[in-house]
Tab-separated table of C-alpha atoms and ligand atoms in Angstrom:
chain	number	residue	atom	x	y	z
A	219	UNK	CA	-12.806	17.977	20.063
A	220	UNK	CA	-12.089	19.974	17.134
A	221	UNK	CA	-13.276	23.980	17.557
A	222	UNK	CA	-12.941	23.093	21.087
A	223	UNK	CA	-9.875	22.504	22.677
A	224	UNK	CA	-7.921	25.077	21.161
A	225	UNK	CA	-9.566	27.071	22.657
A	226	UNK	CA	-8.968	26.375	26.304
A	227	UNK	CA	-5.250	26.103	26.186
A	228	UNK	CA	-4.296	27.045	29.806
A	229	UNK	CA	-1.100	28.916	28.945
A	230	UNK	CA	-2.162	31.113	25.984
A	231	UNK	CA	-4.901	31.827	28.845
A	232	UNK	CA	-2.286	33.135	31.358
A	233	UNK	CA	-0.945	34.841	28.846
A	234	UNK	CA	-4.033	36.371	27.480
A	235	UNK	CA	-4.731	37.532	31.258
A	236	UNK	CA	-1.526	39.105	31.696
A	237	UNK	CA	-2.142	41.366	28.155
A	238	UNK	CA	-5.513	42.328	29.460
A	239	UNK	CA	-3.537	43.273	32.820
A	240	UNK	CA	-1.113	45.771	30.854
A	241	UNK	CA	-3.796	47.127	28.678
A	242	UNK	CA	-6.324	47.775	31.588
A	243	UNK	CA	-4.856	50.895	33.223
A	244	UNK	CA	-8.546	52.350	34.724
A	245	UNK	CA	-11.713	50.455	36.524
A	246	UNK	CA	-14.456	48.878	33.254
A	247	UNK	CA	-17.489	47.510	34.143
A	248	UNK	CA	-18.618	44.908	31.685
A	249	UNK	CA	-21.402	42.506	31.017
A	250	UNK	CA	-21.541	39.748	29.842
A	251	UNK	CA	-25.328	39.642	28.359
A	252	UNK	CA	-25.394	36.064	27.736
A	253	UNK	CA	-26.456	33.185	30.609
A	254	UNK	CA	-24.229	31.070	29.126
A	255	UNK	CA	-21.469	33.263	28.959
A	256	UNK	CA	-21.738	33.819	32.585
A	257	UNK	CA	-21.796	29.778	33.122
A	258	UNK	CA	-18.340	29.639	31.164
A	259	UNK	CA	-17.070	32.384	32.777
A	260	UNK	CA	-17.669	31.166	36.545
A	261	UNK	CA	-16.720	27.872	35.304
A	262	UNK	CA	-13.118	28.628	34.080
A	263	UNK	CA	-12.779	31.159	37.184
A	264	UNK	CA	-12.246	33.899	34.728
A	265	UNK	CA	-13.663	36.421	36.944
A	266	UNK	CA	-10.857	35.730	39.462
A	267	UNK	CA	-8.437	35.817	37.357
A	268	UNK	CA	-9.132	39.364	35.754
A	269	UNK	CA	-7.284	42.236	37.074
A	270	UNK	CA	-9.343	44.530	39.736
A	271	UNK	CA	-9.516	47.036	37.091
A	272	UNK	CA	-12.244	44.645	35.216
A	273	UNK	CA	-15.784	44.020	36.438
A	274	UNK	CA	-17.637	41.689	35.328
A	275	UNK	CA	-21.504	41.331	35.786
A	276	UNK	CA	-24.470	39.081	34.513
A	277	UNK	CA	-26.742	40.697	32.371
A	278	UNK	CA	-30.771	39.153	31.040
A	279	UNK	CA	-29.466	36.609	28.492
A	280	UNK	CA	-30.918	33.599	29.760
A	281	UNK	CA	-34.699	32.829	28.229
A	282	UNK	CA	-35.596	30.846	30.975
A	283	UNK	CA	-35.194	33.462	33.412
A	284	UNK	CA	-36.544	36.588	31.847
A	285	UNK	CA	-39.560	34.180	31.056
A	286	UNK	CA	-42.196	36.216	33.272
A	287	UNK	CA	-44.669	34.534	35.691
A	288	UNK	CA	-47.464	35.128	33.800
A	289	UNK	CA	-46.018	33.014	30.674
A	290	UNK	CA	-44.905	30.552	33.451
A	291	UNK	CA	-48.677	30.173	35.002
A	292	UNK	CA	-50.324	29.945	31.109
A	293	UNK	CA	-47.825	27.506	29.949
A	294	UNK	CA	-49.198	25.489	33.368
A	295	UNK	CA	-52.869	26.585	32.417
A	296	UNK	CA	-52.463	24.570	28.520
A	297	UNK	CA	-50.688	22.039	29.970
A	298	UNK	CA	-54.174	21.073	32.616
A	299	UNK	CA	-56.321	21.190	29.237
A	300	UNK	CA	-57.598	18.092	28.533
A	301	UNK	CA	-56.231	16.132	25.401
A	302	UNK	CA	-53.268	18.355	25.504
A	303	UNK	CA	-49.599	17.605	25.332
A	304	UNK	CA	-47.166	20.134	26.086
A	305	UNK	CA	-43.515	20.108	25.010
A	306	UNK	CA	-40.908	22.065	26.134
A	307	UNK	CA	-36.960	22.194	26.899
A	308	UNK	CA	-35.880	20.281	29.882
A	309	UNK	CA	-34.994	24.285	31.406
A	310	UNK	CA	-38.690	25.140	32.283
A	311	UNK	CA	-39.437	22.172	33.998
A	312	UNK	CA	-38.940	23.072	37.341
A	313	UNK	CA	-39.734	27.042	37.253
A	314	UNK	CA	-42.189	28.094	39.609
A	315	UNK	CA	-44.587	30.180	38.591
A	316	UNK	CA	-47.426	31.749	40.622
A	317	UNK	CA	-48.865	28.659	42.222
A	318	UNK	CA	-47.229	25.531	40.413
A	319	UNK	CA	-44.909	24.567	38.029
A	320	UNK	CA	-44.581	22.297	34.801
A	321	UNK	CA	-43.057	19.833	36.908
A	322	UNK	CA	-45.708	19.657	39.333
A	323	UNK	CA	-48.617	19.610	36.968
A	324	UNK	CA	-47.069	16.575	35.463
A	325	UNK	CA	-46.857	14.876	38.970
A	326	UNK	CA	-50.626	15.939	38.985
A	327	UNK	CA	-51.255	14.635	35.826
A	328	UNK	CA	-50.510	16.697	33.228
A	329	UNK	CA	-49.158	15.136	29.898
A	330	UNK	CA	-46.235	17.379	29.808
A	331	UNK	CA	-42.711	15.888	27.813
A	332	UNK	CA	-39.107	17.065	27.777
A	333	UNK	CA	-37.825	17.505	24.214
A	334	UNK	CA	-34.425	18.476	22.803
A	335	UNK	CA	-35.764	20.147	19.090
A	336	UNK	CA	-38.808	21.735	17.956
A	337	UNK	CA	-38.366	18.588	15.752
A	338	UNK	CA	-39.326	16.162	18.681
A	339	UNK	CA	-42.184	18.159	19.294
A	340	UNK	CA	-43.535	18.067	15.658
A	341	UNK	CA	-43.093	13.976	15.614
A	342	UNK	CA	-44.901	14.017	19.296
A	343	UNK	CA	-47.637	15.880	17.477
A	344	UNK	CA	-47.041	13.408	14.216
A	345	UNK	CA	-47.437	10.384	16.774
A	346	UNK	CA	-50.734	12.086	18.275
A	347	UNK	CA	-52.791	12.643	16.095
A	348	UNK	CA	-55.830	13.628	18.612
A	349	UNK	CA	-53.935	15.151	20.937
A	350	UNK	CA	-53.423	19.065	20.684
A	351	UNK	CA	-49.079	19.253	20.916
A	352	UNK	CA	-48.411	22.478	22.255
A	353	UNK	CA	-44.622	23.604	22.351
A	354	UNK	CA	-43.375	25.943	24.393
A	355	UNK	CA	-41.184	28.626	22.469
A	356	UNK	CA	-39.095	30.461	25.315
A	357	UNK	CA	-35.355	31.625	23.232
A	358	UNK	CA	-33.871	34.119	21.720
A	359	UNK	CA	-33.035	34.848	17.926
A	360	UNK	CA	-30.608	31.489	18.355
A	361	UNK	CA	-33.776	29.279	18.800
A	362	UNK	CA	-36.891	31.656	16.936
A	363	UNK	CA	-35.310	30.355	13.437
A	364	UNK	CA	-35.393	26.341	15.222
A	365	UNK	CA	-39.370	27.501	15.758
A	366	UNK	CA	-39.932	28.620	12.636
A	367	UNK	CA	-38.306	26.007	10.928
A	368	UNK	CA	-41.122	23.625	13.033
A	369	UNK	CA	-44.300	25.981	12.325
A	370	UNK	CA	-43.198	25.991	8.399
A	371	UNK	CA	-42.641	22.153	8.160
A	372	UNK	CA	-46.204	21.494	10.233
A	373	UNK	CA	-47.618	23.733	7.475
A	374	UNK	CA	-46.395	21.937	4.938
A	375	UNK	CA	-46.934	18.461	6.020
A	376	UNK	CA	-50.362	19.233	7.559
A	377	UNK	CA	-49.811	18.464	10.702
A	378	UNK	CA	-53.023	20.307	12.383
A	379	UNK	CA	-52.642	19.468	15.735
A	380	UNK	CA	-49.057	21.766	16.185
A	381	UNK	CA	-49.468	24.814	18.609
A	382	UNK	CA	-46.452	27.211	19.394
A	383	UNK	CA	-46.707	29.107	22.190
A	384	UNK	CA	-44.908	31.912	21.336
A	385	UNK	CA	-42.511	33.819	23.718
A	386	UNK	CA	-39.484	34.737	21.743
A	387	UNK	CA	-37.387	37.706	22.691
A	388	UNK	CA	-35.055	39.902	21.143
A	389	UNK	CA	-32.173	40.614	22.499
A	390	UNK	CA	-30.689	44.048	20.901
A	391	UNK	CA	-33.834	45.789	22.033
A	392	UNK	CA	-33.401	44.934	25.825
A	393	UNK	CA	-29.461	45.708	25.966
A	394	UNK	CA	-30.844	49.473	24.573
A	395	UNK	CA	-33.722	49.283	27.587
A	396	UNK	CA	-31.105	48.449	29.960
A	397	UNK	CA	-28.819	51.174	29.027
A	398	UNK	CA	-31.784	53.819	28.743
A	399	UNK	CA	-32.908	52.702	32.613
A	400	UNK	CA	-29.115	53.610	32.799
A	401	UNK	CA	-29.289	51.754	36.501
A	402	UNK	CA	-25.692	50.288	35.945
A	403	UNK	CA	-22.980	52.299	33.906
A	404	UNK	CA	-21.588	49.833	31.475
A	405	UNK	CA	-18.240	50.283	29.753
A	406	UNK	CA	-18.547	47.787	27.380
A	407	UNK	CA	-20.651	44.525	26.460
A	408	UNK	CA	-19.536	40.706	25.945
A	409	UNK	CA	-22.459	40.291	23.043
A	410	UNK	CA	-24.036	36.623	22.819
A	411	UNK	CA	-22.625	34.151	20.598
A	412	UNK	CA	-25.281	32.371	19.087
A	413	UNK	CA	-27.534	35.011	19.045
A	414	UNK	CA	-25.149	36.303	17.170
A	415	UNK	CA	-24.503	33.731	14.570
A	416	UNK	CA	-28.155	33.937	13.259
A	417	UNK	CA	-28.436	38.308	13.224
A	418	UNK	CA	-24.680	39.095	12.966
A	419	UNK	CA	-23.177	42.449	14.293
A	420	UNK	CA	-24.877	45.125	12.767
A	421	UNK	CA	-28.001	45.305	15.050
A	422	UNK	CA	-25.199	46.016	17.910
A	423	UNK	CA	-24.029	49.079	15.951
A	424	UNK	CA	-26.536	51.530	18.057
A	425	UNK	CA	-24.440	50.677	20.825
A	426	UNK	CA	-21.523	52.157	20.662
A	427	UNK	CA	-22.808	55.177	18.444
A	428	UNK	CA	-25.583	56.223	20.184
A	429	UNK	CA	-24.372	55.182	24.351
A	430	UNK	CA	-20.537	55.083	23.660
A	431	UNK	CA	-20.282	51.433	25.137
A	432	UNK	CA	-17.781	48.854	23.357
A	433	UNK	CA	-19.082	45.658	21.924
A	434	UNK	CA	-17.324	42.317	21.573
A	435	UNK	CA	-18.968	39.587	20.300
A	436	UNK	CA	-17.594	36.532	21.928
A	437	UNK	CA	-17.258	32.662	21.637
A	438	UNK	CA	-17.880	30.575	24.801
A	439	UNK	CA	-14.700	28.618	25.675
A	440	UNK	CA	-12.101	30.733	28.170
A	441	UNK	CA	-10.072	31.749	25.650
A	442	UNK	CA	-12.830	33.047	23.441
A	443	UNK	CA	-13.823	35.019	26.541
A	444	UNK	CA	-10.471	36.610	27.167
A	445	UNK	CA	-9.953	37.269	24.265
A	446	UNK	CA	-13.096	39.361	23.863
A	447	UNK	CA	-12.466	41.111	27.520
A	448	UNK	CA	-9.116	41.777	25.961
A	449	UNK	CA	-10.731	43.773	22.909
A	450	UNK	CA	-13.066	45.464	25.138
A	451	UNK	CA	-10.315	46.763	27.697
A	452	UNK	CA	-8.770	47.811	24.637
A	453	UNK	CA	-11.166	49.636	22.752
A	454	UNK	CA	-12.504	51.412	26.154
A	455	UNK	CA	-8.670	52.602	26.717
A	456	UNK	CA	-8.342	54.151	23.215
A	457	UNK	CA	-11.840	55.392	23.644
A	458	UNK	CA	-13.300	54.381	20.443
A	459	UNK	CA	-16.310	51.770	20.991
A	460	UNK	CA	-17.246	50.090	18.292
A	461	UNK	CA	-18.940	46.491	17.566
A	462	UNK	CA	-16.129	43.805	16.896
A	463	UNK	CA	-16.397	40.160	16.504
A	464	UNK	CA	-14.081	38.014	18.630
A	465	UNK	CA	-15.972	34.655	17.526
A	466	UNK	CA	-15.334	34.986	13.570
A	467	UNK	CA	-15.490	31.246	13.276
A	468	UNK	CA	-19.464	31.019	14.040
A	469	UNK	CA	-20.307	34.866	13.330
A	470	UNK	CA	-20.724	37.129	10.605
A	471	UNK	CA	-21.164	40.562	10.495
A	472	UNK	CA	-24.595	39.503	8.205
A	473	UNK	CA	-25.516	36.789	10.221
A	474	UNK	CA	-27.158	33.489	8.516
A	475	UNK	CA	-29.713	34.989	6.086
A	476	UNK	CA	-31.467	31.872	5.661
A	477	UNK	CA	-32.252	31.791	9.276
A	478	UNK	CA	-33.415	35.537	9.449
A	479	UNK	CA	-35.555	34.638	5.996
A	480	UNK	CA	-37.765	31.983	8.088
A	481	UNK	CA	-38.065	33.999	10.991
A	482	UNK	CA	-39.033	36.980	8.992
A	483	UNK	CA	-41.446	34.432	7.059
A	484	UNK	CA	-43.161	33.056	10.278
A	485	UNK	CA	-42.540	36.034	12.862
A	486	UNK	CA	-43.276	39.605	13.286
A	487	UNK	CA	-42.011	42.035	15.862
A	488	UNK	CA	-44.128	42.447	18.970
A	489	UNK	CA	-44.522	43.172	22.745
A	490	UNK	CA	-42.606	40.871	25.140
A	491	UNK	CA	-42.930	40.338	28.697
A	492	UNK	CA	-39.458	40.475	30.675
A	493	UNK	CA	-39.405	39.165	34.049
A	494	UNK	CA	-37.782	42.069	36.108
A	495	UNK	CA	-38.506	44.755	33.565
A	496	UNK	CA	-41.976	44.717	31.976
A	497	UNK	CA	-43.731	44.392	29.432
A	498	UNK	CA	-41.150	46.327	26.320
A	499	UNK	CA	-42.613	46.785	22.882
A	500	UNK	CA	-40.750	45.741	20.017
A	501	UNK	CA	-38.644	43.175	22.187
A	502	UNK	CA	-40.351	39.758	21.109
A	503	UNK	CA	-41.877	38.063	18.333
A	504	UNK	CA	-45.028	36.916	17.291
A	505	UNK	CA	-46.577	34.477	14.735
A	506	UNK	CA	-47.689	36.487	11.510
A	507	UNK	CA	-51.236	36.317	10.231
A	508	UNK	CA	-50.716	33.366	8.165
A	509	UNK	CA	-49.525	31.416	10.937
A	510	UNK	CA	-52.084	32.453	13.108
A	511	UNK	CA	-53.499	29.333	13.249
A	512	UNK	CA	-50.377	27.742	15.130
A	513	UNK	CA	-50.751	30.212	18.013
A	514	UNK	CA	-51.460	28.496	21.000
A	515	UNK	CA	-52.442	31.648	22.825
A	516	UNK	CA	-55.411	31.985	20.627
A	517	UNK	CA	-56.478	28.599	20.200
A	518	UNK	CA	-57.352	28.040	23.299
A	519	UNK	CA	-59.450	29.678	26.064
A	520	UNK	CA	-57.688	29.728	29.305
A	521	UNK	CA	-58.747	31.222	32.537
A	522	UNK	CA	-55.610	32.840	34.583
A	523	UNK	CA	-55.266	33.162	37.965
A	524	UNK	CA	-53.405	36.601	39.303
A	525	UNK	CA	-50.242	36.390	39.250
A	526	UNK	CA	-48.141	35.994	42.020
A	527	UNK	CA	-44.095	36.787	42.002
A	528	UNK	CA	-41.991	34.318	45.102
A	529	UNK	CA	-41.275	36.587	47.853
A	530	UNK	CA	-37.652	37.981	48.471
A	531	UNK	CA	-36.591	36.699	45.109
A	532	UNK	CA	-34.715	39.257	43.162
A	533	UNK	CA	-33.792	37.989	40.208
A	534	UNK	CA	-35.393	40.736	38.364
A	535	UNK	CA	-32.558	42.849	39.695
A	536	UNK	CA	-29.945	40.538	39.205
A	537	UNK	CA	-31.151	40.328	35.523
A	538	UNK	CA	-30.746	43.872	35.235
A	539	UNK	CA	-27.151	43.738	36.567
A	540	UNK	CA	-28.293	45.899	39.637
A	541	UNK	CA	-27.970	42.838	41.795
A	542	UNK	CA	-25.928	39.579	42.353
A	543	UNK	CA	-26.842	36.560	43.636
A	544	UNK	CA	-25.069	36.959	46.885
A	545	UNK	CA	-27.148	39.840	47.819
A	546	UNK	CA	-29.988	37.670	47.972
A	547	UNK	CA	-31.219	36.675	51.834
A	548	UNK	CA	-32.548	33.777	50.510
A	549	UNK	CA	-29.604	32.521	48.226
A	550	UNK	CA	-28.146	29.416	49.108
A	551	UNK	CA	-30.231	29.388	52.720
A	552	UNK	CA	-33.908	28.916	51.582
A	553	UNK	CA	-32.957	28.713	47.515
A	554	UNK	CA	-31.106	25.766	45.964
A	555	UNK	CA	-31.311	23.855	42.790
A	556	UNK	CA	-33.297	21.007	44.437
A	557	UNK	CA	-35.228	23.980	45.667
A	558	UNK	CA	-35.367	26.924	43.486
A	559	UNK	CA	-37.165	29.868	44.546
A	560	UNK	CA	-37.004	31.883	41.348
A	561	UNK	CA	-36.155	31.077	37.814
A	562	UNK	CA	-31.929	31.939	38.151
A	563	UNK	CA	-31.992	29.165	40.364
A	564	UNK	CA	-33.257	26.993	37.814
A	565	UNK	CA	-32.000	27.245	34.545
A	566	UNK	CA	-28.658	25.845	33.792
A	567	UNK	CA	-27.669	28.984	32.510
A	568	UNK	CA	-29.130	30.994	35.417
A	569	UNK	CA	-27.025	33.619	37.164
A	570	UNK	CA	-27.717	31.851	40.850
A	571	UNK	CA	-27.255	28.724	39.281
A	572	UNK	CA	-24.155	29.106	37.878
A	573	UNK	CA	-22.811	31.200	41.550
A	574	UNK	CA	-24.543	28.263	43.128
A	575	UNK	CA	-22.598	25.483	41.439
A	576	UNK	CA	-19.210	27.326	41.638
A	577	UNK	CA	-19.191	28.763	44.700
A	578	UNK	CA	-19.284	32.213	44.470
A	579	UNK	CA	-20.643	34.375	46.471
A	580	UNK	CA	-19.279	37.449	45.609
A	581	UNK	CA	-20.210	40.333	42.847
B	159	UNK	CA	-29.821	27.963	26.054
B	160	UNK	CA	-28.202	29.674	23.426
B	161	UNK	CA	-25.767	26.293	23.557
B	162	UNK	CA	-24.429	25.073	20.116
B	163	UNK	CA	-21.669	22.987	19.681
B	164	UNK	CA	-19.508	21.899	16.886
B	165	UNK	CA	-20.326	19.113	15.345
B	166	UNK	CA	-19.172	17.390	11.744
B	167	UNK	CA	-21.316	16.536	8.984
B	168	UNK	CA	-21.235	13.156	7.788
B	169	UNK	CA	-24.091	12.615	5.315
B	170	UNK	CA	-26.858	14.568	4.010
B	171	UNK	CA	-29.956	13.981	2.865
B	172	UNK	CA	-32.580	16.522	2.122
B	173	UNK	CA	-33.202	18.857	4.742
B	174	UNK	CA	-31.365	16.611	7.395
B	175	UNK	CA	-27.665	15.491	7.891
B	176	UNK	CA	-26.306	12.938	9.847
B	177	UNK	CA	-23.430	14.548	12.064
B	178	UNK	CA	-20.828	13.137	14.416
B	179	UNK	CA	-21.201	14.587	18.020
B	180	UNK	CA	-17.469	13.141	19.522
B	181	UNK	CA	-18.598	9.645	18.080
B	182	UNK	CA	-22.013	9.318	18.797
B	183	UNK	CA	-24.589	9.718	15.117
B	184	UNK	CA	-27.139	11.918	15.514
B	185	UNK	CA	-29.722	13.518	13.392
B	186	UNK	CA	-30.201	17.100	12.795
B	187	UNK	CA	-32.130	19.694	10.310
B	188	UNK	CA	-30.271	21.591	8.224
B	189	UNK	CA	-32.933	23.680	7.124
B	190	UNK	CA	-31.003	26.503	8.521
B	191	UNK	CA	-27.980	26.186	6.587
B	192	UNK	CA	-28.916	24.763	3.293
B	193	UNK	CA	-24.729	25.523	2.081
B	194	UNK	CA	-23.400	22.527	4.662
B	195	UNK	CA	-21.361	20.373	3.171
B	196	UNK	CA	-20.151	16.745	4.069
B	197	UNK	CA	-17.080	17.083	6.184
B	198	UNK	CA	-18.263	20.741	7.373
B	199	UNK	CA	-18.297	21.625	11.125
B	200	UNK	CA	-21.580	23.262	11.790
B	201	UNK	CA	-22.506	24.763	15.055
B	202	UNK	CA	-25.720	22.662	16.474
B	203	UNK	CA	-28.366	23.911	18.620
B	204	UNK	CA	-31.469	22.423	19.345
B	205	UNK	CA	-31.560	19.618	16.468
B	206	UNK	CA	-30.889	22.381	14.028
B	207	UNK	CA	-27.559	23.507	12.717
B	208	UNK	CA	-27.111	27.553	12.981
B	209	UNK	CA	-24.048	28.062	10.899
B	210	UNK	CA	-21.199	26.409	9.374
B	211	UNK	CA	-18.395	26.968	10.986
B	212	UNK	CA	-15.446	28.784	8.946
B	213	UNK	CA	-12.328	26.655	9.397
B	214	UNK	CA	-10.119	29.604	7.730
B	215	UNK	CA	-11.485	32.680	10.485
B	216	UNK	CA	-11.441	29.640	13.095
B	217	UNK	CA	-7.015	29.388	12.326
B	218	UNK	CA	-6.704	33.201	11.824
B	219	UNK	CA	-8.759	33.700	15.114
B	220	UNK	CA	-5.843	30.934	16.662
B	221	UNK	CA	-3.224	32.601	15.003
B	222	UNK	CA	-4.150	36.154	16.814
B	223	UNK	CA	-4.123	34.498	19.978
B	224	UNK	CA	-0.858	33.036	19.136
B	225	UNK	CA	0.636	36.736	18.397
B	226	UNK	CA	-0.883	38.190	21.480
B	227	UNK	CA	1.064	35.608	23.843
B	228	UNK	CA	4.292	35.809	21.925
B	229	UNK	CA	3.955	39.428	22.447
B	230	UNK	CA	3.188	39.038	26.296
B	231	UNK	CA	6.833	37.087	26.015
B	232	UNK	CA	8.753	40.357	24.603
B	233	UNK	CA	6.939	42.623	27.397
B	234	UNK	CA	8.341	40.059	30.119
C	105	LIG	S1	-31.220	32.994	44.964
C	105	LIG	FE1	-33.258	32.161	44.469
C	105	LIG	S2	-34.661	33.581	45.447
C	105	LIG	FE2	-32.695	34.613	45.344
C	105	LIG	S3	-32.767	35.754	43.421
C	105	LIG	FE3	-31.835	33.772	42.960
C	105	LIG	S4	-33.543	32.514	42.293
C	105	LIG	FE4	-34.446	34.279	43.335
């Protein structure tokens, strides 16, 4: 397919592996922020094929798994309500939260439906008319425009019975919390795609200036990868870090301003809750004033449990990059995809997923 | 999550477009990217299309790759 298979020519990929071998001359430590980055990159082997000199580690880009329990359990909560139908992508199905999961409530029950769009939530809702259609809004700036595209449209067609439950992140903000916890010592960062393609480069530019760490933003086929390890080796070598754009063909350095209009429209900046680091202020979004009335969270009462986090799971460290997958006791022996302990086992973009599925089970 | 793909815009109508996902017709919003055209490749995700895709960065992007293994051939 067009866009596509140029990119994964298997020859200008040796080649692009043997430049990155005679511009790497001392040990970087890079990471690839993005789950699906990390997917594409255990996919193609790339990690194996990188010089020792590179490192390569998974960072807290996947929505699904730096969705915290506590989001998990009230997302359960709305979805036991009577006349209630939650929506949500396929990901969170299977996520366990404190005592259950989305899946299981459905077994028990629940009205709970897999959609593909914020649009096939709206025409659930549409199709419903006395049912309350609750979607669930995990993502990142790729998907908060998607969301507010769906809250803007239910305004204008009326369509009362739309609830968002709002848990948005922002990823900029985290990449600066993980390099002030300054557990790992990053050389450089392989900056998400898509996230990318709605809020463009310059929110990266702290990055570089104020931690000295390179930034590449990257495509997701193997040679958009290399490519962007390529720049990175080479801008840590002449030790001048600066934000570049390896995926020009889906990113500019402005982003999509239509996209960032709607999401300034519907959203405003607020606290988020990051499985494995906390609750961060200023590192998720929230529906403004006007939209109030969409919020899920405050239309209905809902009586929480304490939350509970699965024992021996650390994929709060392995979203921080201080752990991998492997050094998890219960990876692969107690945890599998038909089994998932914690949420990296469960999303398709999830850093024990993807070592699951490809057999590694190294760092 | 963050998935989009490339996909081609094949008619438009209001806020939606029909597109060509490797020839299957699907429906998306392009309430996101009001500038796609017919014939465009726009990136999907979600139902919605995030950005039109610009062929001429997409060749010049192919044509540095192109340099940087014709290069590896002098080192060799
Ligand atoms: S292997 Fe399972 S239990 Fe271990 S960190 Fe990953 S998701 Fe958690």
């Amino acid at each position: 397919m067009k866009f596509i298979d140029e990119y994964r020519d298997v020859e200008l990929g040796g080649k692009l592996v043997a430049k990155i071998e005679r511009l790497s001359t001392r040990p970087v430590r890079l990471m690839e922020f993005c789950g699906g980055h990390t997917v594409a990159t255990m996919r193609n082997g790339i990690r194996q094929l990188l010089p020792a000199t590179v490192e390569m580690l998974s960072g807290p880009g996947c929505p699904v798994c730096v969705t915290a329990n506590a989001d998990i359990d009230k997302s359960i909560a709305l979805a036991c309500l009577p006349d209630v139908i939650v929506t949500t992508f396929g990901d969170m199905m299977k996520v366990p939260g404190s005592y259950s999961s989305l899946q299981r409530a459905r077994a028990e029950m629940a009205d709970i439906r897999i959609v593909y769009s914020t649009q096939d939530a709206l025409q659930i809702a549409r199709d419903n008319p006395a049912k309350s259609v609750i979607f669930i809004g995990i993502g990142f700036e790729t998907t908060a425009p998607t969301i507010a595209a769906a809250v803007l449209q239910a305004e204008q067609q009326r369509i009362e019975n739309f609830f968002v439950l709002c848990l948005l992140k922002l990823c900029p903000p985290i990449m600066k919390v993980l390099l002030d916890l300054g557990e790992i010592k990053l050389d450089g960062i392989v900056c998400p795609g898509h996230v990318s393609a709605i809020i463009g480069s310059r929110p990266y530019e702290f990055i570089p200036r104020d931690y000295g760490v390179a930034c590449v933003i990257s495509g997701f086929e193997p040679l958009d990868i290399l490519l962007s390890v390529a720049m990175l080796v080479e801008q840590v070598e002449d030790g001048k870090p600066k934000v570049e754009i390896a995926y020009r063909r889906g990113v500019k350095a402005d982003g999509n301003r239509q996209a960032l209009g709607l999401m300034e429209k519907v959203f405003e900046v607020s606290s988020a809750d990051w499985r494995g680091i906390g609750i961060v202020p200023a590192s998720g979004l929230k529906l403004r004033k006007e939209y109030e009335r969409f919020d899920a969270d405050q239309a209905f009462a809902i009586e929480m449990k304490p939350v509970r986090e699965a024992k021996g799971c650390i994929c709060g460290d392995i979203l921080r990059g201080v752990k991998t997958p492997a050094d998890c006791k219960l990876f692969r022996r107690v945890c599998s995809p038909e089994n998932p302990v914690g949420p990296c086992m469960v999303s398709s973009e999830g850093a024990c997923a993807a070592y699951y599925q490809y057999g590694v089970d190294y760092g | 999550m963050c998935l989009a793909v490339p996909v081609q815009v094949v008619s438009i109508e209001g806020n939606e477009a029909e597109v060509d996902i490797g020839g299957v017709r699907r429906r998306i919003s392009i309430m996101l990217t009001p500038e796609a055209k017919v014939g465009d490749y726009v990136l999907l995700h979600t139902g919605y299309a995030i950005n039109v895709i610009d062929e001429a960065e997409a060749q010049e992007t192919l044509k540095i790759l192109e340099e940087i293994a014709s290069l590896g051939d002098e080192a060799e």
